PDB file of C-alpha atoms in Angstrom:
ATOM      1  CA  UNK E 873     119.070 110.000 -38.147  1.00 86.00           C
ATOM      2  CA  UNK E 874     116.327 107.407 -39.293  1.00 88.00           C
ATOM      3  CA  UNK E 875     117.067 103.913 -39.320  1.00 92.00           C
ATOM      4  CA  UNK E 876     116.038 103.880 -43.242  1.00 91.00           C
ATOM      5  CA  UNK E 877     118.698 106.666 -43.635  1.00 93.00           C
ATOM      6  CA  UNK E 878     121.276 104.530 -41.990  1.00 95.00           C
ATOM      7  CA  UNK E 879     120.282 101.771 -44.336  1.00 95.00           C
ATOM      8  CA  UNK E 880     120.726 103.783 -47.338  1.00 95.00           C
ATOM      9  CA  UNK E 881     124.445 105.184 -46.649  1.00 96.00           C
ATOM     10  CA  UNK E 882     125.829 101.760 -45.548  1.00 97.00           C
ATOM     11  CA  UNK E 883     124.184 100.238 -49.038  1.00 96.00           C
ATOM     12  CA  UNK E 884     125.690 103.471 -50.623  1.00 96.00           C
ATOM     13  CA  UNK E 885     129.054 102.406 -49.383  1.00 96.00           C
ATOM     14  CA  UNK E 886     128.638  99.264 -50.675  1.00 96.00           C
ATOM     15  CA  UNK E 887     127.365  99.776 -54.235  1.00 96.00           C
ATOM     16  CA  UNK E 888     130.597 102.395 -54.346  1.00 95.00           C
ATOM     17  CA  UNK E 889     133.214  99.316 -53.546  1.00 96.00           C
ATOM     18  CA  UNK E 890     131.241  96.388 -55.653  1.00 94.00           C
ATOM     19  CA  UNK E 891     130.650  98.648 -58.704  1.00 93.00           C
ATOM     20  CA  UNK E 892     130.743  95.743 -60.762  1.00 90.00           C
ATOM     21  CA  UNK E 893     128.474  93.342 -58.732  1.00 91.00           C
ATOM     22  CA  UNK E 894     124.273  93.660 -57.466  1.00 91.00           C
ATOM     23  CA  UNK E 895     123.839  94.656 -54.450  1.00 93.00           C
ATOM     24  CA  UNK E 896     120.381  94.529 -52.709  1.00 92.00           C
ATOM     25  CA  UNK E 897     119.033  94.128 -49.755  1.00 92.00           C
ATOM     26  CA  UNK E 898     117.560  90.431 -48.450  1.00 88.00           C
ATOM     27  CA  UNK E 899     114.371  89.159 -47.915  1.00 76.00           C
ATOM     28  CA  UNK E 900     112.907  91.496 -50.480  1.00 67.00           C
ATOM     29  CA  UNK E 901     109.718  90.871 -51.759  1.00 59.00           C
ATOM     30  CA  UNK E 902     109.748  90.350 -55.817  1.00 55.00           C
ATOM     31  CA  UNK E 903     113.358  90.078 -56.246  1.00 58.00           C
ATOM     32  CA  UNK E 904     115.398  88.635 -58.866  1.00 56.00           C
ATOM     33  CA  UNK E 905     117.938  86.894 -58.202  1.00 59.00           C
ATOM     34  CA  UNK E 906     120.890  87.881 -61.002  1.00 57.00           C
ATOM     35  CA  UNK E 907     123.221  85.218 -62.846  1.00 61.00           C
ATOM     36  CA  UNK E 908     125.210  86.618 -64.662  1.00 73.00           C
ATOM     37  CA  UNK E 909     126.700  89.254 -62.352  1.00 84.00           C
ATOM     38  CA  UNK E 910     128.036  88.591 -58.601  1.00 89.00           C
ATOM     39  CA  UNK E 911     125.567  89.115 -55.870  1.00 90.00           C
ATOM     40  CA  UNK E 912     126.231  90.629 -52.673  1.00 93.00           C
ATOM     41  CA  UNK E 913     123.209  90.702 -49.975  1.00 93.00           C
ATOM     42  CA  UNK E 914     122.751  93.675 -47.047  1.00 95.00           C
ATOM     43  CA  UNK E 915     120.276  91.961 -44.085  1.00 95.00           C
ATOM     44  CA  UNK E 916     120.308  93.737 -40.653  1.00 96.00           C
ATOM     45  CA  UNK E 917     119.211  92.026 -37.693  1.00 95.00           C
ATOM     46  CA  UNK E 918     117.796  93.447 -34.254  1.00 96.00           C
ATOM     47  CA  UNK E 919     117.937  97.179 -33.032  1.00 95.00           C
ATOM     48  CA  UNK E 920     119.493  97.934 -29.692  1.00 95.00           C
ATOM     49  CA  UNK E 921     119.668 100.869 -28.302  1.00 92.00           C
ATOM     50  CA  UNK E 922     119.557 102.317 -24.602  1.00 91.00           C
ATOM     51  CA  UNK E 923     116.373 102.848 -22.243  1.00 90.00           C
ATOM     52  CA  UNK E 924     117.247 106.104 -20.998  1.00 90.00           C
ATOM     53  CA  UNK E 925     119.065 107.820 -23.667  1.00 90.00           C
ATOM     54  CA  UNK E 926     121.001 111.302 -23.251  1.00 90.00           C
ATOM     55  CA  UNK E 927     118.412 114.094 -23.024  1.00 88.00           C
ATOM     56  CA  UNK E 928     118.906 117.529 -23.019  1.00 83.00           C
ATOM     57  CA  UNK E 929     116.586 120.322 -23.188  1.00 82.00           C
ATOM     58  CA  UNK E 930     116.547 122.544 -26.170  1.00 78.00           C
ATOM     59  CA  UNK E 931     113.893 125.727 -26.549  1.00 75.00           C
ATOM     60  CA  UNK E 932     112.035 124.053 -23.772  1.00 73.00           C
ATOM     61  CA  UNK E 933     111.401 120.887 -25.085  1.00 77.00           C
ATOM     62  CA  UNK E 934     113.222 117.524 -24.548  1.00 81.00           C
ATOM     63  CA  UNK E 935     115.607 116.219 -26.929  1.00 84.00           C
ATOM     64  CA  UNK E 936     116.881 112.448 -26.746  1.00 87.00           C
ATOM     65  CA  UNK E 937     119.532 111.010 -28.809  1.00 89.00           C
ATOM     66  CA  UNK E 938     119.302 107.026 -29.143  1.00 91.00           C
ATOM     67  CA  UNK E 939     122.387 105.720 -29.653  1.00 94.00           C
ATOM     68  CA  UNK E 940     121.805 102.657 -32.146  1.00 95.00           C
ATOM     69  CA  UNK E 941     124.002  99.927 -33.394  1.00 96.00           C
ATOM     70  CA  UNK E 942     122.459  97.292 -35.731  1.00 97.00           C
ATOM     71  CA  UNK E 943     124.480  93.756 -36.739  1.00 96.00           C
ATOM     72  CA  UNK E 944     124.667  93.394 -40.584  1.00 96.00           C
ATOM     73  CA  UNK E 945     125.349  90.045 -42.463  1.00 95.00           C
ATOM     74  CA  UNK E 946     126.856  90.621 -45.804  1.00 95.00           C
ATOM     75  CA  UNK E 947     126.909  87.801 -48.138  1.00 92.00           C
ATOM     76  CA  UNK E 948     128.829  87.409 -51.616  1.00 92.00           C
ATOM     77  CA  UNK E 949     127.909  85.333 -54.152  1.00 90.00           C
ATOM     78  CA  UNK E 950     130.137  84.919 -57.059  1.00 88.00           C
ATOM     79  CA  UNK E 951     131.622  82.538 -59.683  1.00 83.00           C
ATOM     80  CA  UNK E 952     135.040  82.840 -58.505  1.00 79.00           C
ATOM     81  CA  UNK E 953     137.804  82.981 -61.092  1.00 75.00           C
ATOM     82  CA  UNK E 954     138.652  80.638 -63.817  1.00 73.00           C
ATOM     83  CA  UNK E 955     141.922  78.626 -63.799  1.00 72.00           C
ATOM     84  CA  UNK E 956     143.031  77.768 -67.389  1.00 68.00           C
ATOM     85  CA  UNK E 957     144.443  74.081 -66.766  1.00 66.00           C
ATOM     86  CA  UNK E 958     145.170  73.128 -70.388  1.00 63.00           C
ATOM     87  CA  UNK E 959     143.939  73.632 -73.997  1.00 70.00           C
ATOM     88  CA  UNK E 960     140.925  71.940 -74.687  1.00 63.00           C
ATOM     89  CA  UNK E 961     140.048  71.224 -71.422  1.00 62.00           C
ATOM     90  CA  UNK E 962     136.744  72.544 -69.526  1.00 59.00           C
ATOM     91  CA  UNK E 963     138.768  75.281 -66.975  1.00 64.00           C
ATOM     92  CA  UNK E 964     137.928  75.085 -63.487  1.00 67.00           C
ATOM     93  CA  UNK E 965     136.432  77.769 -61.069  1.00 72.00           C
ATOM     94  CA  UNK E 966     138.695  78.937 -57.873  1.00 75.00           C
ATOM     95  CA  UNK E 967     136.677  80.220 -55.364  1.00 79.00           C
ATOM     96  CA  UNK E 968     137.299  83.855 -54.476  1.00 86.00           C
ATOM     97  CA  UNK E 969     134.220  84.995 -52.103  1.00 89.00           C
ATOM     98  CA  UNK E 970     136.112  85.028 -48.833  1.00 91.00           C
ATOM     99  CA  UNK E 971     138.983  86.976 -50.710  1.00 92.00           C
ATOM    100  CA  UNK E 972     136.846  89.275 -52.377  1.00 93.00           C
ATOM    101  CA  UNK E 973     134.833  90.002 -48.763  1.00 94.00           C
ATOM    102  CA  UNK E 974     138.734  90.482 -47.241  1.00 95.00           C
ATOM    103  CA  UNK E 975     139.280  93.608 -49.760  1.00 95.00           C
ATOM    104  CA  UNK E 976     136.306  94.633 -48.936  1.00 96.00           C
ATOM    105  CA  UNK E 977     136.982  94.602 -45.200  1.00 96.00           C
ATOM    106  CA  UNK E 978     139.995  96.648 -46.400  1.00 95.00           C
ATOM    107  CA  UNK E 979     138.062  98.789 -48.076  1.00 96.00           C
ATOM    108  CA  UNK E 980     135.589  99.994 -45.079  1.00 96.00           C
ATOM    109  CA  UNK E 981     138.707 100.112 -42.682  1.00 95.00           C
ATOM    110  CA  UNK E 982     140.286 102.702 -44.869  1.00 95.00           C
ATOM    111  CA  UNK E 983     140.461 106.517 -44.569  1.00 96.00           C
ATOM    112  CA  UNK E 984     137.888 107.176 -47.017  1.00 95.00           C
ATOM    113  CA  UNK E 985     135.477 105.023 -45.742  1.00 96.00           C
ATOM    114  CA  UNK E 986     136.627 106.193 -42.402  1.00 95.00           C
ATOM    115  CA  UNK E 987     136.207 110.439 -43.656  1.00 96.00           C
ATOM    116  CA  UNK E 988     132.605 109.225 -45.109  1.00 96.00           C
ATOM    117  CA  UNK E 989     131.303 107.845 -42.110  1.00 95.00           C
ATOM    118  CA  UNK E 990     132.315 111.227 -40.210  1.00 94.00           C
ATOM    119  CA  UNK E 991     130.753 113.408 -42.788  1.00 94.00           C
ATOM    120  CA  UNK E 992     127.278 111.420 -42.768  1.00 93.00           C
ATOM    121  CA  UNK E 993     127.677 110.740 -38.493  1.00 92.00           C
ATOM    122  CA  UNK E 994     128.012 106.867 -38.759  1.00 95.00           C
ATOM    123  CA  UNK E 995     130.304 104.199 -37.723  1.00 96.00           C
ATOM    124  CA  UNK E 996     131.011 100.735 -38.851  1.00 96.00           C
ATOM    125  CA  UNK E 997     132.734  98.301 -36.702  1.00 95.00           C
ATOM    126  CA  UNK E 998     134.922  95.596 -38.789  1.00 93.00           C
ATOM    127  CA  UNK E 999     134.892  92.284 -37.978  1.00 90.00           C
ATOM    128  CA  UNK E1000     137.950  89.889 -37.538  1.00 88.00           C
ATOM    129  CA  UNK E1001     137.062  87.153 -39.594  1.00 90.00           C
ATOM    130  CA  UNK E1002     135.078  85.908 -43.060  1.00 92.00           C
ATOM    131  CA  UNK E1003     133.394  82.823 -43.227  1.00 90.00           C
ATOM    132  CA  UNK E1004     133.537  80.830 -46.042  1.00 88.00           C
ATOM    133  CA  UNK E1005     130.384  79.002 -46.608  1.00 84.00           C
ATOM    134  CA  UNK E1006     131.276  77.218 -50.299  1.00 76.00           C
ATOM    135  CA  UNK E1007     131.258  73.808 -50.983  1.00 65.00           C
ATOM    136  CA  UNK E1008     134.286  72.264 -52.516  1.00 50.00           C
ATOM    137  CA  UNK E1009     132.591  71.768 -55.647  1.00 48.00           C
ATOM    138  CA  UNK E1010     134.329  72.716 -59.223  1.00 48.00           C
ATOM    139  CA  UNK E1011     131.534  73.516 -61.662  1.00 46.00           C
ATOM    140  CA  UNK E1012     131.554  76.712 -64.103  1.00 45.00           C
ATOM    141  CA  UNK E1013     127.782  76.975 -63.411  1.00 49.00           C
ATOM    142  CA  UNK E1014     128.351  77.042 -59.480  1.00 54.00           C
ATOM    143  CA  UNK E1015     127.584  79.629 -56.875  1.00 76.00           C
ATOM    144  CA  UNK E1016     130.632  80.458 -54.115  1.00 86.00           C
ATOM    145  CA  UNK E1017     129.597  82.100 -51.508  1.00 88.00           C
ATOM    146  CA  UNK E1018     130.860  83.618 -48.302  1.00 91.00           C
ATOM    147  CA  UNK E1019     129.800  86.122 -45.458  1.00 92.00           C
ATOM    148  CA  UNK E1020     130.737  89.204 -42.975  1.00 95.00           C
ATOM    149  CA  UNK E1021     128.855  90.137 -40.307  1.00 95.00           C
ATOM    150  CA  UNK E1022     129.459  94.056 -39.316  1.00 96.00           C
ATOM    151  CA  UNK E1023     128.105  96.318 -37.092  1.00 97.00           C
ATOM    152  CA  UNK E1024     126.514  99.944 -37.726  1.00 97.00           C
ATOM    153  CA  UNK E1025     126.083 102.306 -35.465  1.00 96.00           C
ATOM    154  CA  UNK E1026     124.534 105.634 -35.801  1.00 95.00           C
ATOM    155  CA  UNK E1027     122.373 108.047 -33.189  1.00 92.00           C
ATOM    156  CA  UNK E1028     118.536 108.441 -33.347  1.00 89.00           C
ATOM    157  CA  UNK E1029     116.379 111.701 -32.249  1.00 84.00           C
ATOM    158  CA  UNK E1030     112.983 111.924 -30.095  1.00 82.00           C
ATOM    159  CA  UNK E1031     112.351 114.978 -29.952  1.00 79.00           C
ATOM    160  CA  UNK E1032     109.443 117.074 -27.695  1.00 77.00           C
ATOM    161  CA  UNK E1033     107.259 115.868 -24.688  1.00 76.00           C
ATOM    162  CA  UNK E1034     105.655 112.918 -26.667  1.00 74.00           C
ATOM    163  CA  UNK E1035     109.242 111.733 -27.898  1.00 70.00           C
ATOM    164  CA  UNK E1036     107.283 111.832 -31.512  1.00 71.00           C
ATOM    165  CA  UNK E1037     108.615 115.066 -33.361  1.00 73.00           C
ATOM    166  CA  UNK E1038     111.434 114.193 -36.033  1.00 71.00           C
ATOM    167  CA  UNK E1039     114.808 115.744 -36.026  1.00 71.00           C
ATOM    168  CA  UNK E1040     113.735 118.328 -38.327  1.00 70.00           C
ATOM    169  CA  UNK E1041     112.030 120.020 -36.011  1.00 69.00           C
ATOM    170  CA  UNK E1042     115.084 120.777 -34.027  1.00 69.00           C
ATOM    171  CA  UNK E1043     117.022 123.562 -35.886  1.00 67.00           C
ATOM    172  CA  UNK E1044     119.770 126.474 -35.206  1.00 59.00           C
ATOM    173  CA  UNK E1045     119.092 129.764 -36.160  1.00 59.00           C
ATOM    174  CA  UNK E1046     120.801 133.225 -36.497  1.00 55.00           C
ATOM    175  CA  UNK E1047     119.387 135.787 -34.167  1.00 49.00           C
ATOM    176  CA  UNK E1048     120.402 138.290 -36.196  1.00 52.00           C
ATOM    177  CA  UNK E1049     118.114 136.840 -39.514  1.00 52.00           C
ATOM    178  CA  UNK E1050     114.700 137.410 -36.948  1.00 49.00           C
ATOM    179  CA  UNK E1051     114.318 140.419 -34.779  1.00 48.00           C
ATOM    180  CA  UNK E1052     111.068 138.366 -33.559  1.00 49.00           C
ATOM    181  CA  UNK E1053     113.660 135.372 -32.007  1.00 45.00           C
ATOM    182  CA  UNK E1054     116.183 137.307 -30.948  1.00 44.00           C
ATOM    183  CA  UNK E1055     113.324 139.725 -28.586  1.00 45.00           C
ATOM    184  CA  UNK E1056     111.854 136.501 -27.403  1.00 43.00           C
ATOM    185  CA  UNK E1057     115.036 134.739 -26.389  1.00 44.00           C
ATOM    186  CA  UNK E1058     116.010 137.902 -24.385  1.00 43.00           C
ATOM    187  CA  UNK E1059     119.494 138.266 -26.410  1.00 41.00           C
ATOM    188  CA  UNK E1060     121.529 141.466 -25.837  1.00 41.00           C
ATOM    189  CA  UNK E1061     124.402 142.753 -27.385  1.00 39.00           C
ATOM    190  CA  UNK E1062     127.230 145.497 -27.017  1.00 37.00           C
ATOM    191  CA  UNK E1063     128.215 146.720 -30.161  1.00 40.00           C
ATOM    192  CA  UNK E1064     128.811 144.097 -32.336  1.00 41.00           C
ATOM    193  CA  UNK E1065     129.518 141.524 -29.399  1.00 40.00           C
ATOM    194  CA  UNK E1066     126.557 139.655 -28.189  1.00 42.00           C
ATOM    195  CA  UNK E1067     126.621 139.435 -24.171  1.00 41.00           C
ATOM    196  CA  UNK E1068     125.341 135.820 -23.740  1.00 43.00           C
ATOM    197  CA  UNK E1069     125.914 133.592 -27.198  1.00 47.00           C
ATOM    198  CA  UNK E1070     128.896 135.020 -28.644  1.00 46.00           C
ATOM    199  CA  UNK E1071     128.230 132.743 -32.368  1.00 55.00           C
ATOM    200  CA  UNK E1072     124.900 134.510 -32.527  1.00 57.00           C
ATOM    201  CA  UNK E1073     122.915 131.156 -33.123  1.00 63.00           C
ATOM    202  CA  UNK E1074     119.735 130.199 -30.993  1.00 62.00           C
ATOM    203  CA  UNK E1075     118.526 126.798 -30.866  1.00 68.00           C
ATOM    204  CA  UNK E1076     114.609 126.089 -32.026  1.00 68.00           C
ATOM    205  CA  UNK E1077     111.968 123.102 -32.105  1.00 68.00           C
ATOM    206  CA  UNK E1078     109.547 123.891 -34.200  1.00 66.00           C
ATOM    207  CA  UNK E1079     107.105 120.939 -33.584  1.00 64.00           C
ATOM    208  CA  UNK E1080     106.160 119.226 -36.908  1.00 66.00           C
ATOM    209  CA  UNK E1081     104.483 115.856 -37.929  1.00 64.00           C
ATOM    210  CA  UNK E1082     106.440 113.015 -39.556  1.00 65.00           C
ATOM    211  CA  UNK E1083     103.952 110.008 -39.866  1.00 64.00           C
ATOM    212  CA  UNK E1084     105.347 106.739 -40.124  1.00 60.00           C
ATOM    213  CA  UNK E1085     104.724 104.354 -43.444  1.00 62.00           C
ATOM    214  CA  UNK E1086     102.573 102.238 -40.886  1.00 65.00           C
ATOM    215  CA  UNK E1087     100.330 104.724 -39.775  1.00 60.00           C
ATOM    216  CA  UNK E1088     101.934 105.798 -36.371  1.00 62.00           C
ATOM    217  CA  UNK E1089     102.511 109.315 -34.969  1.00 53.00           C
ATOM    218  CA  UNK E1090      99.449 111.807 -35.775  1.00 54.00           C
ATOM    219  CA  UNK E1091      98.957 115.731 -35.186  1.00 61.00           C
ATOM    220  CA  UNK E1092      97.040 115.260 -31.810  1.00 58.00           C
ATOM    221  CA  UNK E1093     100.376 115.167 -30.538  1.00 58.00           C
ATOM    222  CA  UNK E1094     101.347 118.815 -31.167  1.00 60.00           C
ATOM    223  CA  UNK E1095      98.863 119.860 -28.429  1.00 59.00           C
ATOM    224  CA  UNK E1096     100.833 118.938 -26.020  1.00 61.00           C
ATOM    225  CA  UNK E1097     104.203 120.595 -26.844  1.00 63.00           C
ATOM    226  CA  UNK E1098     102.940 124.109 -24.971  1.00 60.00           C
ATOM    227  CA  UNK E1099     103.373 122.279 -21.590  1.00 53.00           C
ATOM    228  CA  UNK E1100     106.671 123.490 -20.336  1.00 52.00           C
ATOM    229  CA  UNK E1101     106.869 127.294 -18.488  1.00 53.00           C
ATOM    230  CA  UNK E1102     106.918 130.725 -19.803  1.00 57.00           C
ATOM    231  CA  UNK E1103     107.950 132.080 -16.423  1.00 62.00           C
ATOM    232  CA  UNK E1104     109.555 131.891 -13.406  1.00 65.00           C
ATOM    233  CA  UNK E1105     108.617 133.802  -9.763  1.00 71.00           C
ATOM    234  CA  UNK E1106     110.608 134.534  -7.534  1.00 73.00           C
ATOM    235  CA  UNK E1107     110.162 135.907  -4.058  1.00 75.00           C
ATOM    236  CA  UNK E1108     106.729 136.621  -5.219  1.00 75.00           C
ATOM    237  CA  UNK E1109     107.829 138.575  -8.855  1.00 76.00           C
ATOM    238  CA  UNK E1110     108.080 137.400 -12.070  1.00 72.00           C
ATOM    239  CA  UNK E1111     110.920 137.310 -13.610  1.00 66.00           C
ATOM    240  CA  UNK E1112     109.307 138.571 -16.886  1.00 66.00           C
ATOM    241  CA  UNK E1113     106.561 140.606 -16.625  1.00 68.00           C
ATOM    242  CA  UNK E1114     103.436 140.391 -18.372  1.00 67.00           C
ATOM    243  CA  UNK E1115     102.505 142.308 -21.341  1.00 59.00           C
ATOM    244  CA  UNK E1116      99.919 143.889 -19.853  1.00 56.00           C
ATOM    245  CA  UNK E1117     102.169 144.770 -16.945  1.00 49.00           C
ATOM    246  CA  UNK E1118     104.983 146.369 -19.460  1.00 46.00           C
ATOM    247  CA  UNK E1119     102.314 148.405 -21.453  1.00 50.00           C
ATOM    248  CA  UNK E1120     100.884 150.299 -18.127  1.00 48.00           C
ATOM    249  CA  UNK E1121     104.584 150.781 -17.130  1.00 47.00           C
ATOM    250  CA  UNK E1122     105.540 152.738 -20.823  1.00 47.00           C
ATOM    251  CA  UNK E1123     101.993 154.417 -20.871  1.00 49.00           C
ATOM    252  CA  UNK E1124     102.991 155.823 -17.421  1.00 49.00           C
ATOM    253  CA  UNK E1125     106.523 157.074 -18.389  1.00 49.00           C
ATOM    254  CA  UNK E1126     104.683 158.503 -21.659  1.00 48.00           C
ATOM    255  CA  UNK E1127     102.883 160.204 -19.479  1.00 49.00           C
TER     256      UNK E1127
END
């Protein structure tokens, strides 16, 4: 998963629970602020992640997975709710943000949120506390605010010997769908049992180019995805042997 696509289902969370609020990301360039509706802000600060990450080797190649985790500080901005005092009088505002950001709260500790973040393999880490950042100020016209700060988590993928090919080129195929993969993998069955992957799937990385929005990663990269081995000897044989080898050995039992 892309940090962008992480982005998108937390802010897709978000928009779901404040339906009747904006919600946008900070420190965009050319955007409105809204007045008329409550405003709730997504910024994310620093990446970590670990320096050697789980690798494992799929079709040859390496595959890392980066676990990630990324703070977020969620702010609310709202007008609160208006207390009636008496008839003819200007009603004051009570200020509601840290409230409101405590349902919330409620809201992503909950078993759909919970089910959601399974199904789209992210986590979010609730925070003990909301911090109330209004002023005591009543005024009809003014702002309450107040702010979360969560944590996402979610796992990254470098994939091939360059650590450049996206996740899409890692991908699990039937066997049975390509006589071609299923001869090169060496699969054999017994009937309708197959020997040595019983779920009939094979792993593949097909190496393909995902260039960034600032220019990075290029196709001279896929040149050097061929360098892991086709073969093994031992005790002086190959393991496989080579086409040419195979082809003199059936044109001598044709013969």
């Amino acid at each position: 998963m892309t940090f962008s696509e992480a982005k998108k289902r937390f802010k897709d969370i978000t928009v779901r629970y404040f339906k009747g609020a904006n919600v946008i990301y900070a420190n965009q360039s050319h955007s409105v602020k809204p007045t008329r509706k409550p405003l709730v802000t997504i910024a994310f600060g620093n990446i970590k992640r670990p320096l050697n990450p789980p690798t494992t080797i799929v079709d040859g190649r390496p595959v890392s997975f980066y676990p990630a985790s990324v703070p977020i500080t969620l702010n609310l901005f709202t007008h609160g709710r208006i207390i009636e005092i008496a008839k003819g009088i200007t009603p004051a505002m009570e200020d509601t943000a840290s409230e409101d950001l405590m349902d919330f709260l409620s809201f992503l500790n909950s078993d759909t949120v919970i089910q959601y973040c399974g199904d789209n393999d992210i986590a979010i880490l609730v925070p003990n506390d909301v911090m109330p950042l209004s002023g005591i100020i009543n005024d009809v016209a003014y702002e309450y605010r107040a702010k979360v700060e969560i944590e996402l988590r979610f796992t990254s993928i470098a994939a091939g010997y360059s650590g450049t090919l996206p996740a899409e080129s890692v991908s699990i195929t039937s066997s049975a769908d390509s006589p071609e993969i299923e001869e090169s993998h060496g699969l054999k069955t017994f009937g309708d049992s197959e020997l040595f992957n019983t779920d009939n799937k094979v792993e593949l990385v097909i190496p393909k180019v995902k260039t960034s929005s600032s220019g990075g990663s290029n196709e001279d990269f896929l040149g050097e995805e061929d360098y892991y081995f086709a073969n093994v000897i031992l005790s002086g044989k190959k393991v496989k042997p080579d086409d040419d080898s195979a082809n003199h050995h059936q044109k001598r039992r044709k013969k």
